GROMACS .gro file of C-alpha atoms in nm:
model
  353
    1MET     CA    1   0.560  26.624   6.612
    2ALA     CA    2   0.390  26.822   6.888
    3SER     CA    3   0.048  26.788   6.727
    4ALA     CA    4   0.111  26.416   6.675
    5ALA     CA    5   0.182  26.373   7.047
    6ALA     CA    6  -0.141  26.550   7.140
    7LYS     CA    7  -0.338  26.344   6.890
    8ASN     CA    8  -0.185  26.018   7.019
    9SER     CA    9  -0.279  26.107   7.376
   10HIS     CA   10  -0.643  26.164   7.281
   11ILE     CA   11  -0.659  25.842   7.077
   12SER     CA   12  -0.505  25.647   7.366
   13LEU     CA   13  -0.770  25.763   7.612
   14ILE     CA   14  -1.054  25.687   7.368
   15ILE     CA   15  -0.924  25.333   7.312
   16ILE     CA   16  -0.886  25.272   7.687
   17VAL     CA   17  -1.239  25.396   7.763
   18LEU     CA   18  -1.381  25.172   7.490
   19LEU     CA   19  -1.194  24.870   7.624
   20LEU     CA   20  -1.302  24.940   7.979
   21GLY     CA   21  -1.657  24.973   7.856
   22LEU     CA   22  -1.646  24.603   7.777
   23ALA     CA   23  -1.587  24.535   8.145
   24THR     CA   24  -1.929  24.675   8.232
   25LEU     CA   25  -2.115  24.419   8.026
   26PRO     CA   26  -2.333  24.182   8.226
   27ALA     CA   27  -2.147  23.882   8.365
   28SER     CA   28  -2.199  23.560   8.175
   29ALA     CA   29  -2.102  23.334   8.464
   30GLU     CA   30  -2.114  23.322   8.842
   31GLU     CA   31  -1.910  23.589   9.017
   32CYS     CA   32  -1.649  23.515   9.283
   33GLU     CA   33  -1.516  23.702   9.582
   34SER     CA   34  -1.369  24.039   9.495
   35LYS     CA   35  -0.998  24.100   9.546
   36TYR     CA   36  -1.105  24.404   9.747
   37ALA     CA   37  -1.363  24.215   9.950
   38GLY     CA   38  -1.338  24.108  10.312
   39GLY     CA   39  -1.497  24.148  10.653
   40CYS     CA   40  -1.472  24.527  10.633
   41HIS     CA   41  -1.762  24.649  10.419
   42ASP     CA   42  -1.901  25.002  10.445
   43LYS     CA   43  -2.028  25.166  10.127
   44ASP     CA   44  -2.060  25.519  10.271
   45GLN     CA   45  -1.716  25.515  10.436
   46ALA     CA   46  -1.560  25.368  10.122
   47LEU     CA   47  -1.714  25.648   9.913
   48LYS     CA   48  -1.562  25.915  10.141
   49LEU     CA   49  -1.220  25.752  10.114
   50LYS     CA   50  -1.246  25.725   9.736
   51ILE     CA   51  -1.327  26.097   9.707
   52ILE     CA   52  -1.024  26.175   9.926
   53ALA     CA   53  -0.817  25.940   9.707
   54ILE     CA   54  -0.913  26.129   9.389
   55PHE     CA   55  -0.772  26.459   9.520
   56CYS     CA   56  -0.468  26.308   9.697
   57ILE     CA   57  -0.360  26.101   9.396
   58LEU     CA   58  -0.422  26.393   9.160
   59ALA     CA   59  -0.203  26.621   9.373
   60THR     CA   60   0.085  26.374   9.417
   61SER     CA   61   0.074  26.282   9.046
   62MET     CA   62   0.108  26.646   8.944
   63ILE     CA   63   0.389  26.705   9.193
   64GLY     CA   64   0.578  26.396   9.075
   65ILE     CA   65   0.561  26.468   8.703
   66CYS     CA   66   0.619  26.844   8.741
   67LEU     CA   67   0.929  26.820   8.961
   68PRO     CA   68   1.167  26.716   8.678
   69ILE     CA   69   0.993  26.933   8.417
   70PHE     CA   70   1.041  27.252   8.619
   71SER     CA   71   1.384  27.151   8.747
   72ARG     CA   72   1.560  27.383   8.500
   73ALA     CA   73   1.529  27.652   8.766
   74VAL     CA   74   1.761  27.437   8.983
   75PRO     CA   75   2.103  27.403   8.815
   76ALA     CA   76   2.182  27.075   8.997
   77LEU     CA   77   1.873  26.908   8.850
   78ARG     CA   78   1.937  26.992   8.485
   79PRO     CA   79   1.943  26.694   8.243
   80ASP     CA   80   2.321  26.709   8.197
   81GLY     CA   81   2.392  26.703   8.571
   82GLU     CA   82   2.490  26.410   8.794
   83LEU     CA   83   2.194  26.452   9.029
   84PHE     CA   84   1.949  26.428   8.740
   85ALA     CA   85   2.116  26.104   8.627
   86LEU     CA   86   2.069  25.957   8.977
   87VAL     CA   87   1.706  26.074   9.001
   88LYS     CA   88   1.632  25.929   8.659
   89ALA     CA   89   1.797  25.598   8.755
   90PHE     CA   90   1.587  25.585   9.073
   91ALA     CA   91   1.268  25.661   8.879
   92SER     CA   92   1.359  25.401   8.614
   93GLY     CA   93   1.386  25.142   8.892
   94VAL     CA   94   1.040  25.245   9.010
   95ILE     CA   95   0.897  25.196   8.659
   96LEU     CA   96   1.070  24.858   8.626
   97ALA     CA   97   0.928  24.736   8.958
   98THR     CA   98   0.586  24.873   8.866
   99GLY     CA   99   0.577  24.641   8.566
  100TYR     CA  100   0.713  24.331   8.741
  101MET     CA  101   0.579  24.372   9.096
  102HIS     CA  102   0.244  24.549   9.050
  103VAL     CA  103   0.104  24.523   8.699
  104MET     CA  104   0.206  24.168   8.604
  105PRO     CA  105   0.089  24.005   8.932
  106ASP     CA  106  -0.248  24.181   8.892
  107SER     CA  107  -0.277  24.031   8.545
  108PHE     CA  108  -0.189  23.684   8.678
  109ASP     CA  109  -0.455  23.718   8.949
  110ASP     CA  110  -0.719  23.819   8.695
  111LEU     CA  111  -0.644  23.565   8.422
  112THR     CA  112  -0.592  23.269   8.660
  113SER     CA  113  -0.896  23.350   8.874
  114PRO     CA  114  -1.118  23.054   8.973
  115CYS     CA  115  -1.405  23.260   8.826
  116LEU     CA  116  -1.273  23.181   8.478
  117PRO     CA  117  -1.314  22.840   8.311
  118ASP     CA  118  -1.019  22.601   8.307
  119ARG     CA  119  -1.005  22.611   7.929
  120PRO     CA  120  -0.837  22.814   7.802
  121TRP     CA  121  -0.745  23.044   8.095
  122HIS     CA  122  -0.588  22.784   8.329
  123LYS     CA  123  -0.421  22.581   8.053
  124PHE     CA  124  -0.204  22.852   7.900
  125PRO     CA  125   0.004  23.139   8.055
  126PHE     CA  126  -0.184  23.422   7.886
  127THR     CA  127  -0.027  23.693   8.105
  128THR     CA  128   0.331  23.625   8.001
  129PHE     CA  129   0.225  23.557   7.640
  130VAL     CA  130   0.044  23.890   7.609
  131ALA     CA  131   0.327  24.072   7.793
  132MET     CA  132   0.580  23.921   7.551
  133LEU     CA  133   0.376  24.030   7.248
  134SER     CA  134   0.335  24.376   7.404
  135ALA     CA  135   0.713  24.409   7.449
  136VAL     CA  136   0.776  24.306   7.087
  137PHE     CA  137   0.505  24.543   6.963
  138THR     CA  138   0.662  24.824   7.169
  139LEU     CA  139   0.997  24.748   7.006
  140MET     CA  140   0.828  24.768   6.664
  141VAL     CA  141   0.669  25.104   6.747
  142ASP     CA  142   1.001  25.229   6.884
  143SER     CA  143   1.198  25.108   6.582
  144PHE     CA  144   0.957  25.217   6.308
  145SER     CA  145   0.901  25.558   6.470
  146ILE     CA  146   1.273  25.630   6.491
  147SER     CA  147   1.328  25.508   6.132
  148TYR     CA  148   1.042  25.722   6.002
  149PHE     CA  149   1.156  26.039   6.173
  150LYS     CA  150   1.520  25.980   6.081
  151LYS     CA  151   1.418  25.969   5.715
  152LYS     CA  152   1.219  26.289   5.756
  153LEU     CA  153   1.517  26.446   5.931
  154SER     CA  154   1.752  26.334   5.653
  155VAL     CA  155   1.523  26.482   5.387
  156SER     CA  156   1.494  26.802   5.590
  157GLY     CA  157   1.874  26.824   5.625
  158THR     CA  158   1.922  26.773   5.251
  159ALA     CA  159   1.668  27.045   5.176
  160LEU     CA  160   1.845  27.281   5.416
  161GLU     CA  161   2.182  27.224   5.250
  162ALA     CA  162   2.032  27.268   4.903
  163GLY     CA  163   1.862  27.587   5.014
  164GLY     CA  164   2.175  27.735   5.166
  165GLY     CA  165   2.090  27.664   5.531
  166GLY     CA  166   1.744  27.819   5.547
  167ASP     CA  167   1.510  27.710   5.825
  168GLY     CA  168   1.268  27.432   5.726
  169GLY     CA  169   0.952  27.381   5.926
  170GLU     CA  170   1.047  27.038   6.065
  171HIS     CA  171   1.400  27.142   6.147
  172LYS     CA  172   1.288  27.461   6.310
  173GLU     CA  173   1.056  27.270   6.543
  174LEU     CA  174   1.345  27.053   6.660
  175GLN     CA  175   1.576  27.348   6.713
  176GLN     CA  176   1.517  27.371   7.088
  177PRO     CA  177   1.752  27.539   7.338
  178GLY     CA  178   2.056  27.325   7.399
  179PHE     CA  179   2.022  27.131   7.072
  180GLY     CA  180   2.160  27.378   6.819
  181HIS     CA  181   2.535  27.408   6.769
  182GLY     CA  182   2.572  27.573   6.431
  183HIS     CA  183   2.719  27.271   6.253
  184GLN     CA  184   2.468  27.080   6.036
  185HIS     CA  185   2.595  26.730   6.128
  186VAL     CA  186   2.590  26.800   6.500
  187GLU     CA  187   2.241  26.948   6.471
  188ASN     CA  188   2.115  26.636   6.294
  189VAL     CA  189   2.269  26.403   6.555
  190ASN     CA  190   2.111  26.601   6.837
  191ALA     CA  191   1.778  26.616   6.655
  192GLU     CA  192   1.782  26.236   6.615
  193GLN     CA  193   1.840  26.198   6.989
  194LEU     CA  194   1.560  26.446   7.057
  195LEU     CA  195   1.323  26.244   6.838
  196ARG     CA  196   1.412  25.931   7.032
  197TYR     CA  197   1.339  26.103   7.362
  198ARG     CA  198   0.999  26.206   7.226
  199VAL     CA  199   0.906  25.856   7.113
  200VAL     CA  200   1.016  25.714   7.451
  201ALA     CA  201   0.810  25.972   7.643
  202GLN     CA  202   0.494  25.905   7.444
  203VAL     CA  203   0.515  25.524   7.454
  204LEU     CA  204   0.601  25.524   7.825
  205GLU     CA  205   0.304  25.747   7.905
  206LEU     CA  206   0.073  25.514   7.710
  207GLY     CA  207   0.178  25.214   7.923
  208ILE     CA  208   0.136  25.407   8.247
  209VAL     CA  209  -0.204  25.544   8.145
  210VAL     CA  210  -0.342  25.197   8.066
  211HIS     CA  211  -0.256  25.059   8.408
  212SER     CA  212  -0.361  25.376   8.590
  213VAL     CA  213  -0.714  25.364   8.450
  214VAL     CA  214  -0.748  24.993   8.527
  215ILE     CA  215  -0.635  25.020   8.891
  216GLY     CA  216  -0.843  25.335   8.939
  217LEU     CA  217  -1.153  25.161   8.805
  218SER     CA  218  -1.102  24.864   9.038
  219MET     CA  219  -1.048  25.088   9.341
  220GLY     CA  220  -1.352  25.302   9.251
  221ALA     CA  221  -1.576  24.993   9.244
  222SER     CA  222  -1.452  24.866   9.582
  223GLU     CA  223  -1.665  24.905   9.896
  224ASN     CA  224  -1.399  24.788  10.142
  225PRO     CA  225  -1.249  25.082  10.336
  226CYS     CA  226  -0.999  24.850  10.509
  227THR     CA  227  -0.819  24.791  10.179
  228ILE     CA  228  -0.879  25.137  10.034
  229ARG     CA  229  -0.694  25.320  10.316
  230PRO     CA  230  -0.349  25.163  10.265
  231LEU     CA  231  -0.408  25.161   9.890
  232ILE     CA  232  -0.443  25.540   9.888
  233ALA     CA  233  -0.102  25.585  10.054
  234ALA     CA  234   0.063  25.328   9.829
  235LEU     CA  235  -0.083  25.478   9.512
  236CYS     CA  236   0.021  25.831   9.615
  237PHE     CA  237   0.385  25.721   9.654
  238HIS     CA  238   0.355  25.514   9.338
  239GLN     CA  239   0.228  25.808   9.131
  240LEU     CA  240   0.485  26.044   9.283
  241PHE     CA  241   0.788  25.836   9.184
  242GLU     CA  242   0.645  25.709   8.856
  243GLY     CA  243   0.565  26.070   8.767
  244MET     CA  244   0.927  26.165   8.832
  245GLY     CA  245   1.040  25.901   8.583
  246LEU     CA  246   0.796  26.013   8.315
  247GLY     CA  247   0.866  26.380   8.389
  248GLY     CA  248   1.237  26.322   8.330
  249CYS     CA  249   1.160  26.172   7.989
  250ILE     CA  250   0.929  26.462   7.900
  251LEU     CA  251   1.199  26.710   8.007
  252GLN     CA  252   1.456  26.546   7.781
  253ALA     CA  253   1.204  26.540   7.495
  254GLU     CA  254   1.207  26.923   7.490
  255TYR     CA  255   0.835  26.954   7.413
  256GLY     CA  256   0.660  27.287   7.389
  257PHE     CA  257   0.433  27.409   7.666
  258LYS     CA  258   0.111  27.281   7.506
  259VAL     CA  259   0.228  26.920   7.467
  260LYS     CA  260   0.387  26.920   7.814
  261ALA     CA  261   0.057  27.037   7.960
  262ILE     CA  262  -0.136  26.764   7.775
  263MET     CA  263   0.102  26.489   7.892
  264ILE     CA  264   0.096  26.618   8.251
  265PHE     CA  265  -0.284  26.624   8.243
  266PHE     CA  266  -0.321  26.270   8.107
  267PHE     CA  267  -0.076  26.121   8.358
  268SER     CA  268  -0.222  26.310   8.654
  269ALA     CA  269  -0.589  26.261   8.570
  270THR     CA  270  -0.606  25.896   8.459
  271THR     CA  271  -0.606  25.728   8.802
  272PRO     CA  272  -0.856  25.980   8.951
  273PHE     CA  273  -1.061  25.940   8.632
  274GLY     CA  274  -1.057  25.562   8.678
  275ILE     CA  275  -1.169  25.598   9.041
  276ALA     CA  276  -1.451  25.835   8.945
  277LEU     CA  277  -1.555  25.599   8.665
  278GLY     CA  278  -1.553  25.308   8.911
  279ILE     CA  279  -1.773  25.503   9.155
  280GLY     CA  280  -2.016  25.591   8.878
  281LEU     CA  281  -2.030  25.236   8.746
  282SER     CA  282  -2.025  25.065   9.087
  283ASN     CA  283  -2.383  24.944   9.042
  284VAL     CA  284  -2.313  24.775   8.707
  285TYR     CA  285  -1.938  24.714   8.716
  286SER     CA  286  -1.799  24.411   8.898
  287ASP     CA  287  -1.430  24.333   8.919
  288THR     CA  288  -1.518  23.964   8.960
  289SER     CA  289  -1.728  23.906   8.648
  290PRO     CA  290  -1.550  23.691   8.386
  291THR     CA  291  -1.565  23.968   8.126
  292SER     CA  292  -1.414  24.224   8.365
  293LEU     CA  293  -1.138  23.986   8.474
  294ILE     CA  294  -1.042  23.909   8.115
  295VAL     CA  295  -1.040  24.275   8.005
  296GLU     CA  296  -0.844  24.393   8.312
  297GLY     CA  297  -0.604  24.098   8.292
  298ILE     CA  298  -0.521  24.154   7.925
  299LEU     CA  299  -0.485  24.532   7.968
  300ASN     CA  300  -0.251  24.479   8.265
  301ALA     CA  301  -0.046  24.224   8.071
  302VAL     CA  302  -0.010  24.469   7.781
  303SER     CA  303   0.091  24.744   8.023
  304ALA     CA  304   0.342  24.514   8.199
  305GLY     CA  305   0.518  24.419   7.877
  306LEU     CA  306   0.533  24.781   7.766
  307LEU     CA  307   0.663  24.913   8.100
  308ASN     CA  308   0.923  24.638   8.136
  309TYR     CA  309   1.055  24.700   7.784
  310MET     CA  310   1.066  25.078   7.830
  311ALA     CA  311   1.238  25.055   8.169
  312LEU     CA  312   1.503  24.806   8.059
  313VAL     CA  313   1.571  24.913   7.701
  314ASP     CA  314   1.484  25.279   7.656
  315LEU     CA  315   1.567  25.404   8.005
  316LEU     CA  316   1.819  25.183   8.186
  317ALA     CA  317   2.014  25.029   7.896
  318SER     CA  318   2.019  25.358   7.707
  319ASP     CA  319   2.169  25.544   8.004
  320PHE     CA  320   2.403  25.277   8.140
  321MET     CA  321   2.545  25.196   7.797
  322GLY     CA  322   2.575  25.563   7.707
  323PRO     CA  323   2.900  25.762   7.715
  324LYS     CA  324   2.812  25.960   8.028
  325LEU     CA  325   2.794  25.662   8.268
  326GLN     CA  326   3.043  25.445   8.077
  327SER     CA  327   3.315  25.706   8.122
  328ARG     CA  328   3.243  25.760   8.494
  329ILE     CA  329   3.252  25.440   8.698
  330LYS     CA  330   3.167  25.608   9.030
  331LEU     CA  331   2.853  25.769   8.882
  332GLN     CA  332   2.764  25.436   8.722
  333ILE     CA  333   2.784  25.254   9.058
  334LEU     CA  334   2.578  25.524   9.230
  335SER     CA  335   2.320  25.499   8.952
  336TYR     CA  336   2.292  25.123   9.004
  337VAL     CA  337   2.235  25.185   9.375
  338ALA     CA  338   1.963  25.437   9.283
  339VAL     CA  339   1.798  25.181   9.051
  340LEU     CA  340   1.796  24.918   9.327
  341LEU     CA  341   1.656  25.166   9.580
  342GLY     CA  342   1.376  25.269   9.343
  343ALA     CA  343   1.292  24.910   9.248
  344GLY     CA  344   1.319  24.795   9.610
  345GLY     CA  345   1.096  25.069   9.744
  346MET     CA  346   0.828  25.004   9.483
  347SER     CA  347   0.854  24.628   9.548
  348VAL     CA  348   0.785  24.682   9.919
  349MET     CA  349   0.475  24.883   9.825
  350ALA     CA  350   0.340  24.574   9.653
  351ILE     CA  351   0.248  24.451  10.004
  352TRP     CA  352  -0.031  24.711  10.018
  353ALA     CA  353  -0.104  24.793   9.651
   0.00000   0.00000   0.00000
């Protein structure tokens, strides 16, 4: 499972780079005003700000995703504690608002741009259509992955019983601290939950990575320091809180050090990578060419559908319908407040980002 997670992360980045490569193709129609354009235009100043942005966003991304992962040193922040439940609810609200308030509006702007022809882009709501398909596809991945690993787990459990309780390779990998209780049935139940946490963490990271590269590429190609300045602050806060949400999922997934390091790297490096790529391609890349608008718009719509599904189904619904919050009304109410605070804070940031 660990090697599969590492492999999936590499494949995801390769696919994203290939898709973004399409955006650098020469424009086939007249370009329009950039969404980052305006009266403030200074290429040298913009370059300095973009270099600052790379290091600031990298640092805040690493802090955000590492806080939950290394929280085991703080007893109050352990996954079974009340404070962790509130932090996770807050971060889930951030991820939900990211999909609805940041990613989806960007897709609407791209796919309804006056730079694109009326047919078909202005005659059909492609953003919501692609987001809907993305959510259904995410459900399929979620469902089939869980079914597949449950079958493997069942076969592994049968082999263990037949062999007198010896350690099988698959079972041994899942036997992480806090998930073994001696009884075979309890071990299998906990292993199934662990598998679900791992699927959620991987799919969630994929959605975040897609959007991070896209927004980084757009920012890297901009030459408007007046819009870059507030965008740096907004993206730093964005990455900090979004990283906390993803870090909580990675913590619950009980990955080994190698896979944790890979997932931390991909989350932290994708936005700075996108900015650096935008700087390097600034002479050939244009965020207003029809090809670029279509590629960015579709990628953002895919990311929006994925993030909205993950936030509502795998994070919020899973926790709020679970026994921990259902049996404690006060904690449930506080968690709802945390969700609203996270979603509200990220919604306000949409003014600048």
